Amino acid sequence: MTRKCALCKETNYKNNYSFFSAPKDPEIRKKWQVALGIENYPITDDIYIKYKKCRLRPGAVPGKHFYLDNSSQSINKDALNKNEVDMNDFLIFRGKKDIDSLKDEKTFLIPRKKKHVNGNEHMDNRNASLFHPVPVKPNPDDINIGVELTGALKKTDLLKILNSFAQKAEIKELAQQYGLDSYLQGQAFTNFRQYCLETETLPVDLHIVLSDILQDAGNVTDIFPYFLRHVKQMFPHIDCLDDLKKISDLRSPANWYPLARAKNRKIIFHAGPTNSGKTYHALERFINAKSGVYCGPLKLLVGEVFQKCNQNGTPCDLLTGEERTYAKGLDNPSNHLSCSVEMVNLQSNYEVAVIDEIQLMRDLNRGWAWTRALLGIPADEIHLCGEAAAIDLVKAICLSTGEDVEIRRYKRLTQLEIENQALGSLNNVQPGDCIVCFNKNDIFTVSRSLESRGIEVAVIYGSLPPGTKLAQAAKFNDPKNSCKVLVATNAIGMGLNLHIRRIIFYSLIQPSINEKGEKEMDVLSVSATLQIAGRAGRYGTAWTTGYVTTFKQEDLRTLKDLLDQTPEIITQAGLHPTADQIELYAYHLPNSPLSNLMDIFVSLSTVDNSLYFMCNLDDFKFLADMIQHVPLPLRARYVFCCAPINKKSPYVCAMFLKFARQYSKNDAITFSWLCQHIGWPFAIPKTILDLVHLEGVFDVLDLYLWLSYRFMDLFPDAKIVRDVQKELDALIEAGIVKLTVLLTNSGASK
């Protein structure tokens, strides 16, 4: 049975939410409503509420209503109305995650648990285990002065007093006060005991104290100062823990950008679904401004804006991680720039900035880049384009910067209809259809089946080079071309102009990465479904109405449920440690590997969880571990670990490691060196494995270009590498055109 939540309208199609029906007994129902914070909401017997997610009284507006941090405090409503109450006692209601229930309709005094932060007064064992002990080496003198003064120490007697020292409750309590939890204490006592028993020449002062205790002239507690000295050498973080916590205090990221804070910025949010014209209107303002910057999520979008701007007579430069193109020459930069969102320069002033797909602030891996752009671009006008689900979060963030947000809402320009029947068979494919798959195997299977029926197809998936994607899109869009069907992954969700009549979901199950960084198979999110389905019936094409359906009849009901919902409200934006912050950590903890520094940073970081979250650092740490044994300066190591590579490709990872090794030896990575490792010149692929390998080589060339803009001296041949990359792009495109032949050859070679 499908249940729908009366508050958020979501259904239980995923079977991973608990839906509660109202109790039948009136008294119990009343208590139930109060417990959920919906006592003023009309409840009937057939109403369901989604537990945890919707414990919120309708009417509370994030960013506008306030509540007391301590629910036991009282408030004088008259004083509140007269603005005589100290508003420092209040916190801003950010969204559903902030509260358990709403109490007072007028003042919204919302009880809430103390704000969670990642840094703690006393670290738990999991956090403490991140601090790896540094070996304490003895410093032997030619003469053992301790032995000369007090005589040798008997090991068996020494062991007894050291064990007695470690077991004393007051010593453990004192160690706790110095930042040693039970986990660190265990390591410290063991290491100190081993040091005292195995070191031939102990420090003189320690030797004398131990001798006095053995002769009943002292107490075992006298050892503590020397134990503490030893511990601080083992765990250098103990002396600088407060400094480390200050460095990783991320509660007020708005304060990191003084240039933006010095401006009275105007924030305009263009909110609407796919194919609503929201980005078009923002770009019109961008093109007509005296100066501007466009921040896009994909190289294809960045390139499209770059071309559009220059074609309209407004000189515009292009900037991505791998490419720099200047409309008027290197020495004469344009006033307009189209760049990938990670590359935007926060030291340059603009009249207009456009940040596209602002809802990607929620992205677990890249969300930090949108947060940084929103908070940090010093422009007179900031135009945000994206889903309405991000409006509340943007308003709340802008409250922290003291900026108002103007909302401009857009509706879809063409109709989108959900068909009542699934496709059922590839025999029912029609011109203008796009079959959306979520893995390469399905792409290849569907393409081969269609071409065996004499239906020519265009193919687009994420790992294809940009040139190949554009060529396949142009082939599909060309009314004179015989290719009328597209087979694609969710790569078509943004970045390509496609003349699609009907979207057909081959499946509704997609691999995704959860908050723990684990891969799982799950039903498509509402946001992704709307984004992909919205590609049908693009305004200005031959298809004035878009259609959407599924391949399997059993998926159609789920698709209708998904499209009947609105995307879940976005409540948090991503953050990421900066190179400067990690460099400061390395100064305090010089013996810690970079991956370990990132773990420590996250464990000690303090984040305002009502607005922000820490982005997933697994890719960064994966690369850091891969090159840990390579001797690199910290700043260079950090830059290498920021490289956008496909860690699933062993070939790309191996080349990444070779680049790092060459760099560490200060040897230039020339084109001739590169040719020896990538097998240039290339041949047209004959099998799918050949095609996949060439895609990997293309990624390696991308990596070379990315590094060449950061280490120009040691990656000197960017120009020739770019030319070779264009040649490789054409070969991959030729392979895609003959995809059926490649699949046949691959089957024959097994």
XYZ file of C-alpha atoms in Angstrom, residues 122-715:
594
model
C 37.213 15.414 25.576
C 37.839 13.307 22.519
C 36.297 9.873 22.267
C 38.421 6.807 21.539
C 37.664 6.971 17.813
C 39.026 10.507 17.543
C 41.976 9.799 19.839
C 43.014 6.858 17.672
C 43.676 9.298 14.820
C 46.717 10.650 16.654
C 49.565 8.314 15.813
C 52.368 8.134 18.414
C 55.759 9.544 17.459
C 58.650 7.270 18.510
C 60.600 8.779 21.427
C 64.279 8.168 20.807
C 66.771 8.173 23.708
C 69.654 10.620 23.573
C 72.553 8.594 25.002
C 75.554 10.382 26.451
C 79.059 8.966 26.519
C 78.743 8.709 30.288
C 75.577 7.483 32.013
C 75.435 10.244 34.609
C 72.363 8.794 36.325
C 74.151 5.525 36.995
C 77.260 7.412 38.141
C 75.185 9.394 40.661
C 72.724 6.838 42.041
C 73.735 3.468 40.686
C 72.033 1.128 38.217
C 68.291 0.472 38.387
C 67.118 -3.112 38.814
C 64.656 -3.895 36.007
C 62.338 -6.104 38.088
C 61.983 -3.462 40.803
C 61.581 -0.741 38.187
C 58.759 -2.690 36.524
C 56.864 -2.889 39.830
C 56.892 0.865 40.473
C 55.999 1.662 36.846
C 52.991 -0.682 37.021
C 51.992 0.854 40.343
C 52.265 4.325 38.777
C 50.053 3.338 35.828
C 47.361 1.847 38.057
C 46.908 4.782 40.436
C 43.495 6.433 40.058
C 44.838 9.937 40.760
C 47.426 9.529 37.988
C 44.739 8.483 35.498
C 42.589 11.435 36.523
C 45.525 13.817 36.167
C 46.357 12.379 32.745
C 42.723 12.923 31.718
C 43.043 16.603 32.642
C 45.990 16.888 30.262
C 43.953 15.532 27.356
C 44.751 11.817 27.616
C 41.615 9.705 27.356
C 41.597 6.007 28.202
C 42.821 5.049 24.721
C 45.793 7.438 24.743
C 46.573 6.604 28.361
C 46.880 2.933 27.489
C 49.314 3.703 24.688
C 51.240 6.247 26.751
C 51.704 4.052 29.843
C 52.802 1.086 27.722
C 55.276 3.153 25.725
C 56.671 4.944 28.799
C 57.173 1.654 30.636
C 58.935 0.147 27.623
C 61.102 3.255 27.283
C 62.185 3.148 30.941
C 62.944 -0.576 30.872
C 64.765 -0.772 27.538
C 66.684 2.508 27.390
C 70.286 2.083 28.511
C 70.769 5.751 29.384
C 67.695 7.438 30.848
C 67.508 11.227 31.245
C 69.405 12.090 34.421
C 66.476 13.686 36.257
C 64.190 10.716 35.528
C 66.882 8.234 36.578
C 67.358 10.017 39.913
C 63.597 10.168 40.655
C 63.181 6.464 39.887
C 66.164 5.647 42.104
C 64.712 7.692 44.972
C 61.382 5.864 44.715
C 63.132 2.489 44.739
C 64.926 3.558 47.918
C 61.662 4.744 49.555
C 62.806 8.354 49.327
C 59.974 9.325 47.007
C 56.436 8.487 45.874
C 55.450 6.914 42.551
C 53.383 10.009 41.812
C 56.682 11.908 41.485
C 57.086 10.214 38.100
C 54.164 12.128 36.542
C 56.077 15.253 35.300
C 58.549 13.001 33.472
C 55.758 10.801 32.161
C 54.004 13.934 30.871
C 57.202 15.128 29.175
C 57.480 11.750 27.463
C 53.808 11.828 26.423
C 54.150 15.271 24.839
C 56.979 13.918 22.702
C 54.801 10.928 21.759
C 51.672 12.971 21.070
C 52.658 16.524 20.067
C 48.976 17.446 19.635
C 48.537 17.603 23.418
C 50.412 20.896 23.634
C 48.585 22.453 20.693
C 45.087 20.965 20.861
C 43.474 24.353 21.460
C 45.336 25.803 18.467
C 44.216 22.894 16.285
C 40.596 23.404 17.320
C 40.804 27.119 16.504
C 42.244 26.377 13.065
C 39.400 23.943 12.326
C 36.633 26.179 13.671
C 34.323 26.380 10.638
C 31.268 27.841 12.346
C 31.417 31.209 10.551
C 32.615 30.616 6.965
C 31.087 33.942 5.876
C 33.907 35.697 7.747
C 36.546 34.069 5.535
C 35.737 36.434 2.656
C 36.304 40.079 3.686
C 36.114 41.413 0.093
C 32.607 40.029 -0.329
C 31.560 41.214 3.145
C 32.752 44.731 2.303
C 30.228 44.903 -0.557
C 26.491 45.422 -0.313
C 25.730 42.520 -2.624
C 22.330 41.974 -4.214
C 21.369 38.282 -4.235
C 18.845 37.173 -6.870
C 17.654 33.552 -6.901
C 16.236 32.323 -10.237
C 14.258 29.266 -9.112
C 12.578 26.819 -11.420
C 12.602 23.339 -12.946
C 14.588 22.170 -15.965
C 13.596 23.964 -19.175
C 12.045 26.975 -17.421
C 14.368 29.705 -18.739
C 15.863 30.548 -15.331
C 19.489 30.350 -16.508
C 18.643 32.214 -19.726
C 17.465 35.285 -17.798
C 20.495 35.250 -15.510
C 22.842 34.990 -18.504
C 21.127 37.907 -20.232
C 22.056 40.076 -17.247
C 25.583 38.596 -17.268
C 26.189 39.317 -20.963
C 24.898 42.903 -20.721
C 26.903 43.773 -17.597
C 30.168 45.739 -17.697
C 31.934 42.782 -16.106
C 30.851 39.358 -14.985
C 31.723 35.797 -14.075
C 29.730 32.654 -14.801
C 30.337 29.672 -12.494
C 29.186 26.370 -13.962
C 29.166 22.774 -12.722
C 30.483 21.180 -15.930
C 33.084 21.960 -18.575
C 30.411 21.599 -21.263
C 28.236 24.297 -19.672
C 31.237 26.549 -19.147
C 32.189 26.137 -22.804
C 28.627 26.792 -23.967
C 28.421 30.085 -22.041
C 31.878 31.053 -23.321
C 30.777 30.542 -26.938
C 27.387 32.210 -26.492
C 28.921 35.279 -24.901
C 31.530 35.749 -27.633
C 28.982 35.115 -30.393
C 26.839 37.905 -28.923
C 29.744 40.330 -29.229
C 30.786 40.328 -25.563
C 34.416 39.180 -25.237
C 34.588 36.376 -22.675
C 37.464 34.215 -21.436
C 37.227 30.563 -20.429
C 38.771 28.980 -17.337
C 38.544 25.364 -16.195
C 40.951 23.157 -14.313
C 42.436 21.910 -17.593
C 41.964 24.817 -19.996
C 42.547 28.557 -20.357
C 41.217 30.406 -23.426
C 41.456 34.175 -23.866
C 39.108 35.986 -26.244
C 41.500 38.927 -26.720
C 44.839 37.267 -25.980
C 46.819 36.278 -22.914
C 47.963 39.827 -22.156
C 44.496 41.341 -22.493
C 41.982 39.526 -20.254
C 38.301 40.150 -20.939
C 35.896 41.681 -18.449
C 33.761 38.537 -18.660
C 34.797 35.053 -17.597
C 33.119 31.662 -17.871
C 34.664 29.211 -15.418
C 34.065 25.992 -13.531
C 32.775 26.801 -10.058
C 35.924 25.506 -8.323
C 38.100 27.908 -10.341
C 36.405 31.241 -9.601
C 38.811 33.904 -8.332
C 37.509 35.485 -5.128
C 39.941 38.407 -5.359
C 38.403 39.880 -8.537
C 35.488 42.330 -8.420
C 32.597 41.929 -10.867
C 29.360 43.702 -11.600
C 27.477 40.416 -12.060
C 28.181 36.836 -11.019
C 26.055 33.855 -12.074
C 26.282 30.667 -10.006
C 24.518 27.864 -11.863
C 22.882 24.790 -10.276
C 23.125 26.299 -6.783
C 21.320 23.264 -5.316
C 24.624 21.394 -5.712
C 25.697 23.016 -2.432
C 24.270 19.790 -0.997
C 26.648 17.588 -3.034
C 28.637 15.360 -0.682
C 31.837 15.744 -2.708
C 31.737 19.115 -4.506
C 29.228 21.101 -2.458
C 31.994 23.208 -0.878
C 32.678 24.913 -4.231
C 29.130 26.350 -4.464
C 29.231 27.417 -0.808
C 32.561 29.151 -1.387
C 31.247 30.921 -4.500
C 28.033 32.065 -2.801
C 29.824 33.430 0.262
C 32.966 34.714 -1.389
C 32.446 36.257 -4.848
C 32.809 40.060 -4.531
C 30.185 41.044 -7.121
C 27.518 43.745 -6.996
C 24.888 41.222 -8.087
C 24.918 37.489 -7.436
C 22.484 35.569 -9.647
C 21.766 32.046 -8.414
C 20.100 29.504 -10.698
C 18.667 26.236 -9.463
C 15.952 24.263 -7.763
C 13.491 25.961 -5.435
C 14.521 23.377 -2.820
C 17.612 25.501 -2.118
C 15.723 28.754 -1.431
C 15.402 28.346 2.346
C 19.067 27.426 2.752
C 20.229 30.360 0.624
C 18.060 32.715 2.675
C 19.444 31.325 5.920
C 23.051 31.629 4.723
C 22.444 35.174 3.538
C 21.013 36.049 6.947
C 24.465 35.283 8.335
C 25.984 37.738 5.828
C 23.293 40.398 6.311
C 22.142 40.186 2.683
C 18.591 40.077 1.323
C 17.530 37.520 -1.271
C 15.172 38.327 -4.138
C 13.307 35.271 -5.432
C 12.275 35.041 -9.087
C 10.250 31.925 -9.820
C 9.936 30.322 -13.247
C 7.572 27.699 -14.618
C 8.387 25.113 -17.240
C 8.076 26.579 -20.749
C 6.718 23.409 -22.364
C 4.332 20.717 -21.184
C 5.627 17.457 -19.716
C 3.280 14.473 -19.828
C 3.697 11.099 -18.136
C 2.547 8.313 -20.435
C 0.173 5.657 -19.114
C 2.066 2.788 -20.698
C 5.682 1.727 -20.397
C 7.722 1.205 -23.560
C 7.712 -2.557 -23.003
C 9.917 -3.393 -25.982
C 12.645 -1.693 -27.990
C 10.438 -2.340 -31.023
C 8.279 0.554 -29.790
C 11.054 3.162 -29.921
C 10.160 6.321 -31.869
C 12.142 9.263 -33.325
C 13.142 11.731 -30.612
C 13.343 9.055 -27.905
C 16.102 9.023 -25.312
C 16.597 5.824 -23.310
C 18.284 6.625 -19.994
C 20.434 3.907 -18.398
C 22.549 4.046 -15.258
C 25.509 1.859 -16.168
C 27.660 1.216 -19.213
C 26.573 -2.391 -19.619
C 22.964 -1.304 -20.088
C 24.107 1.416 -22.506
C 25.942 -1.166 -24.622
C 23.127 -3.747 -24.411
C 20.414 -1.302 -25.466
C 22.545 0.240 -28.239
C 23.365 -3.152 -29.699
C 19.717 -4.280 -29.568
C 18.516 -1.118 -31.313
C 21.126 -1.265 -34.065
C 20.315 -4.945 -34.643
C 16.808 -3.676 -35.445
C 18.240 -1.213 -37.965
C 17.800 1.797 -35.648
C 20.796 4.121 -35.648
C 21.621 5.517 -32.199
C 23.691 8.267 -30.615
C 25.427 7.362 -27.348
C 26.363 9.648 -24.439
C 27.801 8.624 -21.069
C 29.880 10.343 -18.415
C 33.402 9.097 -19.190
C 33.268 10.118 -22.862
C 35.412 13.143 -23.791
C 33.529 16.447 -24.163
C 34.137 16.561 -27.911
C 32.592 13.127 -28.396
C 29.564 14.072 -26.287
C 29.024 17.225 -28.333
C 29.416 15.316 -31.609
C 26.895 12.679 -30.528
C 24.482 15.395 -29.363
C 24.824 17.237 -32.695
C 24.190 13.987 -34.566
C 20.997 13.354 -32.588
C 19.793 16.975 -32.873
C 20.374 17.274 -36.637
C 16.983 16.864 -38.369
C 18.791 15.821 -41.569
C 20.732 13.032 -39.837
C 19.339 9.505 -39.925
C 20.083 9.087 -36.207
C 16.834 9.738 -34.320
C 17.356 7.848 -31.037
C 19.666 8.600 -28.106
C 20.932 6.137 -25.504
C 22.474 7.924 -22.540
C 23.220 7.938 -18.841
C 22.219 10.674 -16.416
C 25.071 12.668 -18.005
C 22.316 14.319 -20.085
C 20.799 15.817 -16.909
C 22.744 19.013 -17.441
C 25.310 20.483 -19.800
C 23.963 19.475 -23.228
C 21.251 20.952 -25.440
C 19.286 17.966 -26.703
C 16.131 17.861 -28.833
C 14.409 15.038 -26.961
C 10.740 14.221 -27.469
C 10.445 11.420 -24.915
C 12.557 10.265 -21.964
C 12.414 6.515 -21.286
C 13.876 5.336 -17.981
C 15.413 1.912 -18.638
C 15.614 1.504 -14.857
C 14.926 3.615 -11.777
C 17.761 2.106 -9.731
C 20.984 4.087 -9.645
C 24.300 3.533 -7.838
C 24.887 6.323 -5.327
C 27.288 7.277 -2.551
C 25.742 7.683 0.888
C 26.829 10.068 3.645
C 29.359 7.515 4.915
C 31.023 7.377 1.497
C 29.642 3.881 0.829
C 28.292 2.821 -2.560
C 24.706 1.605 -2.577
C 21.954 0.914 -5.098
C 18.885 3.044 -4.543
C 15.822 4.392 -6.281
C 16.461 7.654 -8.115
C 16.023 10.759 -6.006
C 13.128 13.091 -6.735
C 15.588 15.791 -7.772
C 17.452 13.560 -10.255
C 14.209 12.198 -11.710
C 12.812 15.677 -12.319
C 16.138 16.858 -13.766
C 16.348 14.005 -16.283
C 12.648 13.863 -17.159
C 12.676 17.618 -17.683
C 15.019 17.203 -20.665
C 12.062 16.084 -22.790
C 10.285 18.725 -24.881
C 12.902 21.455 -24.828
C 11.651 24.980 -25.565
C 12.577 26.189 -29.056
C 12.824 22.696 -30.584
C 10.434 20.711 -32.764
C 8.958 19.056 -29.671
C 6.618 21.499 -27.928
C 5.444 18.802 -25.499
C 7.719 16.425 -23.642
C 6.814 12.876 -22.692
C 8.260 10.556 -20.088
C 7.808 6.858 -19.356
C 9.683 3.757 -18.237
C 10.927 0.694 -20.084
C 9.305 -1.716 -17.610
C 5.621 -1.508 -16.741
C 6.314 -2.259 -13.050
C 8.460 0.914 -12.792
C 5.785 3.255 -14.125
C 3.921 3.682 -10.831
C 7.151 4.533 -9.019
C 8.029 7.062 -11.722
C 4.650 8.761 -11.333
C 5.143 8.919 -7.560
C 8.584 10.480 -8.028
C 7.385 13.080 -10.515
C 4.421 13.936 -8.289
C 6.767 15.136 -5.537
C 8.915 18.197 -5.047
C 12.626 17.809 -4.239
C 13.415 17.548 -0.550
C 14.282 20.896 1.017
C 18.051 21.368 1.144
C 19.150 22.189 4.675
C 22.965 22.107 4.568
C 25.776 23.364 2.331
C 29.181 21.722 2.018
C 32.506 22.926 3.445
C 36.084 21.742 2.822
C 39.438 22.356 4.548
C 41.658 24.857 2.738
C 45.329 24.366 1.916
C 46.241 27.068 4.449
C 44.363 25.278 7.227
C 46.021 21.943 6.480
C 49.415 23.659 6.265
C 48.890 25.035 9.782
C 47.949 21.562 10.974
C 51.140 20.169 9.442
C 53.166 22.831 11.268
C 51.807 21.575 14.591
C 51.867 17.878 13.625
C 54.882 17.563 11.299
C 55.070 13.760 11.543
C 51.473 13.072 10.497
C 50.698 11.892 6.940
C 48.424 14.167 4.895
C 45.550 11.671 4.959
C 45.850 11.476 8.738
C 45.907 15.290 8.978
C 42.602 15.406 7.110
C 41.074 12.868 9.507
C 42.286 14.842 12.520
C 40.975 18.080 10.998
C 37.513 16.587 10.510
C 37.463 15.061 14.004
C 38.356 18.392 15.664
C 36.373 20.642 13.332
C 33.458 22.673 14.635
C 30.663 23.103 12.093
C 27.328 24.896 12.404
C 25.274 21.837 11.507
C 22.126 23.890 11.102
C 23.629 25.310 7.895
C 26.713 23.345 6.865
C 28.294 19.907 6.660
C 31.823 18.690 5.981
C 32.196 17.333 2.457
C 33.356 13.779 1.860
C 37.169 13.698 1.776
C 37.572 10.057 0.723
C 38.844 10.840 -2.789
C 41.388 13.295 -1.384
C 42.558 10.773 1.232
C 42.726 8.002 -1.391
C 45.206 10.037 -3.435
C 47.078 11.161 -0.311
C 47.624 7.542 0.748
C 48.686 6.603 -2.779
C 51.547 9.130 -2.846
C 52.393 9.168 0.870
C 55.731 7.427 0.237
C 56.675 9.974 -2.455
C 58.802 12.814 -1.000
C 56.849 15.989 -1.810
C 56.524 19.408 -0.151
C 53.218 19.675 1.710
C 51.714 22.337 -0.572
C 52.548 20.319 -3.699
C 51.211 17.155 -2.064
C 47.942 18.946 -1.264
C 47.609 20.162 -4.878
C 48.246 16.671 -6.276
C 45.553 15.271 -3.986
C 43.019 17.821 -5.300
C 43.433 16.498 -8.851
C 40.083 15.402 -10.346
C 40.870 11.836 -11.406
C 38.847 8.664 -11.809
C 40.105 6.585 -8.890
C 38.234 3.534 -10.242
C 40.695 3.326 -13.147
C 43.917 1.490 -12.169
C 45.622 2.881 -15.271
C 44.820 6.504 -14.401
C 45.902 5.948 -10.780
C 49.190 4.398 -11.917
C 49.911 7.405 -14.149
C 49.017 9.774 -11.308
C 51.627 8.040 -9.144
C 54.232 8.254 -11.933
C 53.571 11.983 -12.333
C 54.098 12.486 -8.587
C 57.351 10.502 -8.613
C 58.725 12.463 -11.562
C 57.777 15.725 -9.872
C 59.469 14.667 -6.623
C 62.724 14.090 -8.525
C 62.382 17.534 -10.117
C 62.343 15.859 -13.539
C 60.243 17.512 -16.236
C 57.301 15.448 -17.468
C 57.782 16.098 -21.178
C 55.682 14.932 -24.096
C 58.350 12.406 -25.083
C 58.269 10.952 -21.544
C 54.478 10.868 -21.712
C 54.473 9.056 -25.067
C 56.474 6.188 -23.567
C 53.731 5.601 -20.993
C 50.504 6.153 -22.962
C 51.301 4.293 -26.190
C 51.085 7.222 -28.580
C 50.324 7.247 -31.520
C 46.914 5.699 -30.963
C 44.854 3.341 -33.109
C 41.093 3.253 -33.641
C 39.607 0.967 -30.954
C 38.597 -2.493 -32.117
C 36.957 -3.741 -28.930
C 35.161 -2.266 -25.927
C 38.309 -2.806 -23.845
C 40.259 -0.725 -26.371
C 37.639 2.011 -26.093
C 37.724 1.984 -22.281
C 41.530 2.153 -22.344
C 41.487 5.166 -24.676
C 39.001 6.876 -22.351
C 41.529 6.277 -19.556
C 44.326 7.763 -21.668
C 42.135 10.804 -22.301
C 41.723 11.188 -18.525
C 45.517 10.968 -18.118
C 45.981 13.781 -20.643
C 43.352 15.781 -18.744
C 45.359 15.183 -15.566
C 48.535 16.369 -17.302
C 46.819 19.584 -18.404
C 45.379 20.124 -14.913
C 48.833 19.771 -13.367
C 50.449 21.899 -16.082
C 48.536 24.971 -14.901
C 49.734 24.426 -11.338
C 53.315 23.269 -11.988
C 54.189 24.875 -15.313
C 57.951 24.290 -15.059
C 57.703 20.522 -14.712
C 54.723 19.993 -17.033
